[in-house]
Amino acid sequence: MSTVLLLGVVLVLAAMAFVLCRGRALASAGGDMRRLHSLPEAYGWHGALMVALPALAVLVLWLILQPVVIARSVGAILPVTTTTQTADEAQSAQNAEELALMDVRRLAAGIDSAVSSGQMAEVAPDGAGADMAALQEALAASGVALGGAITPETLAAAQKYRSLSAIGLTARTVFTLIAALAGLAAAIMLTQKDFRARNRVEAVIKMLLIAASSVAILTTVGIIYSMLSETLNFFRLYPVSDFFFGLTWSPNFRGNSEFGLIPLVWGTLYITLISMLVAVPLGLFSAIYLAEYASPRTRNVIKPLIEVIAGIPTVVFGLFALVTVGPFLRDWVAQPLGLGDSGSSVMTAGIVIGILNIPFVSSLSDDIINAVPQSLRDGSYGLGATKSETIRQVVLPAALPGIVGAILMAGSRAIGETMIVSMGAGAAAKLDLNPFEAMTTMTVKIVGQLTGDTDFASPETLVAFALGMTLFVITLGLNVLALYVVRKYREQYE
Amino acid sequence: MNKMQNPETLVIANANKMTARKVQVHYGTNHAIKDVDVDILDKTVTAFIGPSGCGKSTFLRCLNRMNDTIPVCRVSGELLLEGENIYDPRVDPVQLRAKVGMVFQKPNPFPKSIYDNVAYGPRIHGLTRNKAELDAIVESCLKKAALWNEVKDRLDSPGTGLSGGQQQRLCIARAIATSPEVLLMDEPCSALDPIATAQVEELIDELRSQFSVVIVTHSMQQAARVSQKTAFFHLGHLVEFGDTGQIFTNPGDPRTESYISGRIG
Ligand SMILES: Nc1ncnc2c1ncn2[C@@H]1O[C@H](COP(=O)(O)OP(=O)(O)OP(=O)(O)O)[C@@H](O)[C@H]1O
Ligand SMILES: [Mg+2]
């Protein structure tokens, strides 16, 4: 039975369980719903869950474990070629084994499809006596392309693979159905009028909700874990203090690289600062205009228009920085002021990222300002305050925690922005105060170190993970700080 | 506390502070106030009574143009403050509201400290020259609103952290700190316990020596206790307006009588 069909059968059984349990519960109460502990539907759902959950658990476990088990037993009959000595050799031996297994799997699938479409006779179970060349030809005729020539060992392994898979498939079907039927029987036996079906169903729903929220957390943990191990690898090859306190960044794929973090952190923070200087005032002012001054009609036109900006891909913004803002700043500001003649600059990237972030700040702040209760405004107007006094002294303070949140979101976007920086500010890691110089950020360098030759053993590549980890810690720190500020503020005013 | 005022002698001497003639209020198509004529006398407490939804708050909000903040609301007719039409285009509603202050039905303290709540009006209107003067105003207003003893040790804590009744008294303190000429109070005591209510009533009586007070209330006893003039609203109409003593002892309209005696409302 295929997986989809099996799933279908389980679902049908679950539906049956729903109907059966609901009916049984009603019957046990003599048809009087008020004598049931829970609503009849709860008994139905309990039955359906009792069928579906164990069966699905068995199925999922089987799907995960079967390939592992089969690979292990098939791998055992493949010829082992290497005696492992160093870590590198162990690595390549493992790779070779994986390649061989892949061949086996492909061959097995090829024989399967050729046999089932009738283009080939069944091969002997252990592959003995088969004509390798003829087999290869027959497979090619039925559209199965193989990497290399078929050896008797591979064929034997493929045959074993096929037979194990077939057994596994049958066993999987049988066990899944047993689990489903056992669940059905248990549910029917449990169902009577005093059984607390609702509580059980709600417990399951609660588990589902917990599972949903842990996905995000587990992902974060996984990200940290994978970055941490590579970061540690990097620090085994490169001194920690040179990384964190080094003032030069000059990676060199032939060795002798210098990975000083400071120029990158400086570039990141400088660009973020400029972008926030653009995004926060403009975004906040347009939010105030939209929320407090604009008529509903104007608001309905302007708000979507501002939000359009958020939908533009950042690479388009990068082009804008590259061909418009950069040259403009160079020709009209930097050169007349004698501040250099670089087309790409911190200023360019900062301004363009700032524009990109305006809708984030304005849209979120607008919603937050709108959520400030009208009664507060009335209170202020009732004391003879003007509109601007009311906004500055009552509305904005009341909206501040939310606005801080919006600003921080914009800030983390600015810190993480890559495309606009690499097109607008260049890729030169420099430590300079002049905002019209080309500089670059950590994210750009992460991409730079990982493109091209990716040998995951050299510090030139591994440094990307150290950078990523640092970035992660910086943004985490900012977020914690923001949470602290907002909470402090809330304590004071709520 | 429960002494009845002697209305007549007090009222006659006082001049008209605010005059309303043929005032109409529409919320979109809903005609909420119909042809209302009222005189608010100087240094007098006027009570608005009437069943829920009859338009007391709406009319009250006309007196300081608070209805301007509601887009669907239209006011027509004549409303004068000391002979000057307050809906005249030359009148700045901001200046008007500094003269005609308001306390709302629901307490609405600002998310600021208790001190800053009371100091809000004096600050925006520049009523004080230094911190000492401001401190004095805050203290005296909080004392008048019968809140000083409860909050004097925590003037820096947020006003929103007070109980509902304390918040309402804070709003009253905030309103009188601007020293308005007319104070509008929309059910100021609906969230207060009897002791605080008595204190606020005493305050209203005290305020009468400085300015006129208009109070909306659902409590007949309160209207009778604090006011010299009473206006009875019903379904957007002003049914009866006159001296409090006369309205409560000898109402001219059968609807007033049945409302006061608890038969409609
Ligand atoms: N913001 C508004 N928008 C539309 N209609 C309103 C608004 N405020 C009040 N109304 C309507 O105006 C009428 C009078 O309402 P108002 O609030 O003045 O009553 P009230 O006498 O103060 O009642 P209560 O004693 O319950 O406070 C009601 O029919 C109400 O539905
Ligand atoms: Mg009201």
PDB file of C-alpha atoms in Angstrom, chain A residues 99-208:
ATOM      1  CA  LEU A  99      27.878   7.314  -3.225  1.00  0.00           C
ATOM      2  CA  ALA A 100      27.799   3.525  -3.467  1.00  0.00           C
ATOM      3  CA  LEU A 101      24.515   3.427  -1.561  1.00  0.00           C
ATOM      4  CA  MET A 102      23.089   6.017  -3.907  1.00  0.00           C
ATOM      5  CA  ASP A 103      24.003   3.819  -6.874  1.00  0.00           C
ATOM      6  CA  VAL A 104      22.330   0.860  -5.219  1.00  0.00           C
ATOM      7  CA  ARG A 105      19.176   2.857  -4.615  1.00  0.00           C
ATOM      8  CA  ARG A 106      19.058   4.086  -8.192  1.00  0.00           C
ATOM      9  CA  LEU A 107      19.595   0.614  -9.576  1.00  0.00           C
ATOM     10  CA  ALA A 108      16.909  -0.823  -7.327  1.00  0.00           C
ATOM     11  CA  ALA A 109      14.448   1.821  -8.420  1.00  0.00           C
ATOM     12  CA  GLY A 110      15.367   1.176 -12.057  1.00  0.00           C
ATOM     13  CA  ILE A 111      14.771  -2.559 -11.796  1.00  0.00           C
ATOM     14  CA  ASP A 112      11.499  -1.893  -9.971  1.00  0.00           C
ATOM     15  CA  SER A 113      10.119   0.354 -12.671  1.00  0.00           C
ATOM     16  CA  ALA A 114      11.391  -1.795 -15.527  1.00  0.00           C
ATOM     17  CA  VAL A 115       9.915  -4.981 -14.052  1.00  0.00           C
ATOM     18  CA  SER A 116       6.584  -3.432 -13.209  1.00  0.00           C
ATOM     19  CA  SER A 117       6.217  -1.933 -16.690  1.00  0.00           C
ATOM     20  CA  GLY A 118       6.900  -5.389 -18.132  1.00  0.00           C
ATOM     21  CA  GLN A 119       9.989  -4.411 -20.087  1.00  0.00           C
ATOM     22  CA  MET A 120      12.198  -6.787 -18.153  1.00  0.00           C
ATOM     23  CA  ALA A 121      11.958 -10.176 -16.570  1.00  0.00           C
ATOM     24  CA  GLU A 122      12.390 -10.459 -12.803  1.00  0.00           C
ATOM     25  CA  VAL A 123      16.021 -10.800 -11.726  1.00  0.00           C
ATOM     26  CA  ALA A 124      17.139 -13.599  -9.424  1.00  0.00           C
ATOM     27  CA  PRO A 125      16.867 -12.608  -5.760  1.00  0.00           C
ATOM     28  CA  ASP A 126      20.594 -12.416  -5.142  1.00  0.00           C
ATOM     29  CA  GLY A 127      21.399 -11.249  -8.673  1.00  0.00           C
ATOM     30  CA  ALA A 128      23.354 -14.444  -9.365  1.00  0.00           C
ATOM     31  CA  GLY A 129      23.690 -15.506 -12.999  1.00  0.00           C
ATOM     32  CA  ALA A 130      22.459 -12.222 -14.376  1.00  0.00           C
ATOM     33  CA  ASP A 131      24.127 -10.785 -17.448  1.00  0.00           C
ATOM     34  CA  MET A 132      25.365  -7.378 -16.378  1.00  0.00           C
ATOM     35  CA  ALA A 133      25.637  -5.889 -19.869  1.00  0.00           C
ATOM     36  CA  ALA A 134      22.198  -7.131 -20.923  1.00  0.00           C
ATOM     37  CA  LEU A 135      20.718  -5.812 -17.713  1.00  0.00           C
ATOM     38  CA  GLN A 136      22.222  -2.411 -18.231  1.00  0.00           C
ATOM     39  CA  GLU A 137      20.899  -2.318 -21.782  1.00  0.00           C
ATOM     40  CA  ALA A 138      17.407  -3.344 -20.728  1.00  0.00           C
ATOM     41  CA  LEU A 139      17.391  -0.674 -18.059  1.00  0.00           C
ATOM     42  CA  ALA A 140      18.582   1.972 -20.484  1.00  0.00           C
ATOM     43  CA  ALA A 141      15.839   0.927 -22.888  1.00  0.00           C
ATOM     44  CA  SER A 142      13.207   1.534 -20.235  1.00  0.00           C
ATOM     45  CA  GLY A 143      14.630   4.991 -19.574  1.00  0.00           C
ATOM     46  CA  VAL A 144      16.756   4.350 -16.477  1.00  0.00           C
ATOM     47  CA  ALA A 145      20.157   5.968 -16.715  1.00  0.00           C
ATOM     48  CA  LEU A 146      22.829   4.700 -14.355  1.00  0.00           C
ATOM     49  CA  GLY A 147      26.032   6.426 -13.324  1.00  0.00           C
ATOM     50  CA  GLY A 148      28.464   3.607 -13.981  1.00  0.00           C
ATOM     51  CA  ALA A 149      28.615  -0.020 -15.031  1.00  0.00           C
ATOM     52  CA  ILE A 150      26.710  -2.476 -12.884  1.00  0.00           C
ATOM     53  CA  THR A 151      28.934  -4.733 -10.822  1.00  0.00           C
ATOM     54  CA  PRO A 152      27.705  -8.032  -9.343  1.00  0.00           C
ATOM     55  CA  GLU A 153      28.110  -6.581  -5.838  1.00  0.00           C
ATOM     56  CA  THR A 154      25.937  -3.607  -6.629  1.00  0.00           C
ATOM     57  CA  LEU A 155      23.349  -5.839  -8.212  1.00  0.00           C
ATOM     58  CA  ALA A 156      23.277  -8.128  -5.199  1.00  0.00           C
ATOM     59  CA  ALA A 157      22.966  -5.157  -2.915  1.00  0.00           C
ATOM     60  CA  ALA A 158      20.220  -3.690  -5.069  1.00  0.00           C
ATOM     61  CA  GLN A 159      18.306  -6.956  -4.970  1.00  0.00           C
ATOM     62  CA  LYS A 160      18.644  -7.131  -1.206  1.00  0.00           C
ATOM     63  CA  TYR A 161      17.519  -3.514  -1.040  1.00  0.00           C
ATOM     64  CA  ARG A 162      14.447  -4.362  -3.086  1.00  0.00           C
ATOM     65  CA  SER A 163      13.451  -7.339  -1.023  1.00  0.00           C
ATOM     66  CA  LEU A 164      13.948  -5.496   2.267  1.00  0.00           C
ATOM     67  CA  SER A 165      11.933  -2.579   0.949  1.00  0.00           C
ATOM     68  CA  ALA A 166       9.099  -4.847  -0.053  1.00  0.00           C
ATOM     69  CA  ILE A 167       9.031  -6.503   3.364  1.00  0.00           C
ATOM     70  CA  GLY A 168       9.210  -3.107   5.015  1.00  0.00           C
ATOM     71  CA  LEU A 169       6.299  -1.832   2.972  1.00  0.00           C
ATOM     72  CA  THR A 170       4.060  -4.721   3.947  1.00  0.00           C
ATOM     73  CA  ALA A 171       5.087  -4.557   7.573  1.00  0.00           C
ATOM     74  CA  ARG A 172       4.496  -0.836   7.619  1.00  0.00           C
ATOM     75  CA  THR A 173       0.967  -1.248   6.292  1.00  0.00           C
ATOM     76  CA  VAL A 174       0.212  -4.023   8.751  1.00  0.00           C
ATOM     77  CA  PHE A 175       1.552  -2.225  11.813  1.00  0.00           C
ATOM     78  CA  THR A 176      -0.066   1.085  10.922  1.00  0.00           C
ATOM     79  CA  LEU A 177      -3.427  -0.582  10.474  1.00  0.00           C
ATOM     80  CA  ILE A 178      -2.997  -2.552  13.701  1.00  0.00           C
ATOM     81  CA  ALA A 179      -2.291   0.709  15.536  1.00  0.00           C
ATOM     82  CA  ALA A 180      -5.340   2.331  13.974  1.00  0.00           C
ATOM     83  CA  LEU A 181      -7.643  -0.586  14.761  1.00  0.00           C
ATOM     84  CA  ALA A 182      -6.315  -0.913  18.307  1.00  0.00           C
ATOM     85  CA  GLY A 183      -7.021   2.791  18.785  1.00  0.00           C
ATOM     86  CA  LEU A 184     -10.503   2.333  17.399  1.00  0.00           C
ATOM     87  CA  ALA A 185     -11.219  -0.576  19.762  1.00  0.00           C
ATOM     88  CA  ALA A 186      -9.853   1.307  22.758  1.00  0.00           C
ATOM     89  CA  ALA A 187     -11.866   4.412  21.900  1.00  0.00           C
ATOM     90  CA  ILE A 188     -15.072   2.435  21.546  1.00  0.00           C
ATOM     91  CA  MET A 189     -14.460   0.659  24.818  1.00  0.00           C
ATOM     92  CA  LEU A 190     -13.764   3.909  26.650  1.00  0.00           C
ATOM     93  CA  THR A 191     -16.794   5.703  25.290  1.00  0.00           C
ATOM     94  CA  GLN A 192     -19.639   5.826  27.762  1.00  0.00           C
ATOM     95  CA  LYS A 193     -21.550   8.712  29.212  1.00  0.00           C
ATOM     96  CA  ASP A 194     -19.230   9.510  32.147  1.00  0.00           C
ATOM     97  CA  PHE A 195     -16.014   9.379  30.127  1.00  0.00           C
ATOM     98  CA  ARG A 196     -14.314  12.781  30.050  1.00  0.00           C
ATOM     99  CA  ALA A 197     -13.834  12.997  26.306  1.00  0.00           C
ATOM    100  CA  ARG A 198     -13.688  16.779  26.160  1.00  0.00           C
ATOM    101  CA  ASN A 199     -10.787  16.944  28.598  1.00  0.00           C
ATOM    102  CA  ARG A 200      -8.823  14.380  26.578  1.00  0.00           C
ATOM    103  CA  VAL A 201      -9.510  16.181  23.298  1.00  0.00           C
ATOM    104  CA  GLU A 202      -8.548  19.513  24.805  1.00  0.00           C
ATOM    105  CA  ALA A 203      -5.340  18.026  26.133  1.00  0.00           C
ATOM    106  CA  VAL A 204      -4.484  16.883  22.610  1.00  0.00           C
ATOM    107  CA  ILE A 205      -5.275  20.340  21.217  1.00  0.00           C
ATOM    108  CA  LYS A 206      -3.031  21.841  23.849  1.00  0.00           C
ATOM    109  CA  MET A 207      -0.225  19.496  22.827  1.00  0.00           C
ATOM    110  CA  LEU A 208      -0.699  20.544  19.204  1.00  0.00           C
TER     111      LEU A 208
END
